Amino acid sequence: MLGFYKPAEGMTVDQENGTPWPADGMDAPNTLFVRRRITCGDLVEAEKPVDPSADVEQEEEPPIVPEEETPEVVQIPDDTETATPSRARRSKGEK
């Protein structure tokens, strides 16, 4: 992602696919076409508009669980697991 750009004042800019660039701006992909529009001054960097509903979601915090209510994690030993014998105790197998 190159950045958020909108058409320069009084300019109408088409996207690569021929649709008009939104006057409010949009995120621009990092393509040669977009870089040329920026270099020639057709597109200017702009601030991304703030979505008020996004702020509400970010302000909510997860509930705090008191320690008394936190379940204790119990480790159950796994008897099916076997230890690898040391190299001296391994058989060399048939050759």
C-alpha positions as MATLAB code, in Angstrom:
seq = 'MLGFYKPAEGMTVDQENGTPWPADGMDAPNTLFVRRRITCGDLVEAEKPVDPSADVEQEEEPPIVPEEETPEVVQIPDDTETATPSRARRSKGEK';
ca = [
       0.000    0.000    0.000;
       1.469    3.292   -1.083;
      -0.836    5.591    0.870;
      -4.118    7.454    0.875;
      -4.477    9.883   -2.042;
      -7.172   12.095   -3.529;
      -7.298   14.100   -6.777;
      -5.595   17.496   -6.650;
      -7.850   20.567   -6.385;
      -9.886   20.933   -9.580;
      -8.572   17.661  -11.079;
     -10.485   14.600  -12.229;
      -8.340   11.480  -12.216;
      -9.302    8.119  -13.627;
      -8.117    4.878  -12.069;
      -6.346    2.257  -14.177;
      -9.657    0.520  -14.870;
     -11.212    3.776  -16.146;
     -13.467    4.520  -13.171;
     -13.114    7.973  -11.621;
     -10.866    8.343   -8.580;
     -13.104    9.138   -5.553;
     -13.045   12.863   -4.680;
     -12.761   11.923   -0.980;
      -9.698    9.818   -1.768;
      -8.836    6.160   -1.457;
      -5.961    3.846   -0.598;
      -3.665    3.663   -3.585;
      -1.919    0.450   -4.623;
       1.794    0.671   -5.307;
       1.686    0.620   -9.115;
       3.555    2.529  -11.795;
       0.278    4.176  -12.864;
      -0.369    5.600   -9.378;
       3.265    6.706   -8.912;
       3.080    8.619  -12.233;
      -0.162   10.354  -11.173;
       1.548   11.402   -7.929;
       4.692   12.625   -9.707;
       2.776   14.761  -12.216;
       0.638   16.240   -9.424;
      -2.732   14.740  -10.396;
      -2.941   12.937   -7.030;
      -2.038   14.462   -3.671;
      -1.560   12.784   -0.305;
      -4.556   13.169    2.009;
      -5.555   12.165    5.514;
      -7.773    9.126    5.745;
     -11.271   10.057    6.977;
     -12.038    8.831   10.494;
     -14.837    6.291   10.776;
     -16.767    7.069   14.000;
     -17.993    3.475   14.372;
     -14.367    2.227   14.369;
     -13.567    4.413   17.412;
     -16.394    2.836   19.415;
     -15.047   -0.640   18.806;
     -11.520    0.333   19.836;
     -12.660    1.941   23.108;
     -14.312   -1.243   24.377;
     -12.007   -3.277   26.599;
     -12.371   -6.942   27.442;
     -13.966   -7.648   30.820;
     -11.575   -8.066   33.733;
     -11.952  -11.431   35.450;
     -11.064  -11.413   39.179;
      -8.375  -13.890   40.165;
     -10.785  -15.891   42.353;
     -12.859  -16.688   39.276;
      -9.939  -17.565   37.017;
      -9.850  -21.349   36.538;
      -6.599  -23.018   37.477;
      -4.849  -24.915   34.700;
      -3.976  -28.477   35.701;
      -1.299  -30.377   33.794;
      -2.238  -34.027   33.185;
       0.808  -36.255   32.776;
       0.943  -37.987   29.414;
       1.943  -41.619   30.069;
       1.948  -42.463   26.354;
       5.034  -40.335   25.700;
       8.312  -42.299   25.666;
      11.780  -40.952   26.194;
      14.395  -41.450   23.503;
      17.191  -43.680   24.784;
      20.713  -42.317   24.801;
      22.882  -43.075   21.771;
      24.888  -45.693   23.643;
      21.736  -47.698   24.371;
      20.337  -47.590   20.849;
      20.697  -50.656   18.702;
      22.603  -50.225   15.486;
      20.200  -52.410   13.557;
      21.037  -54.842   10.835;
      23.321  -53.785    8.050;
];
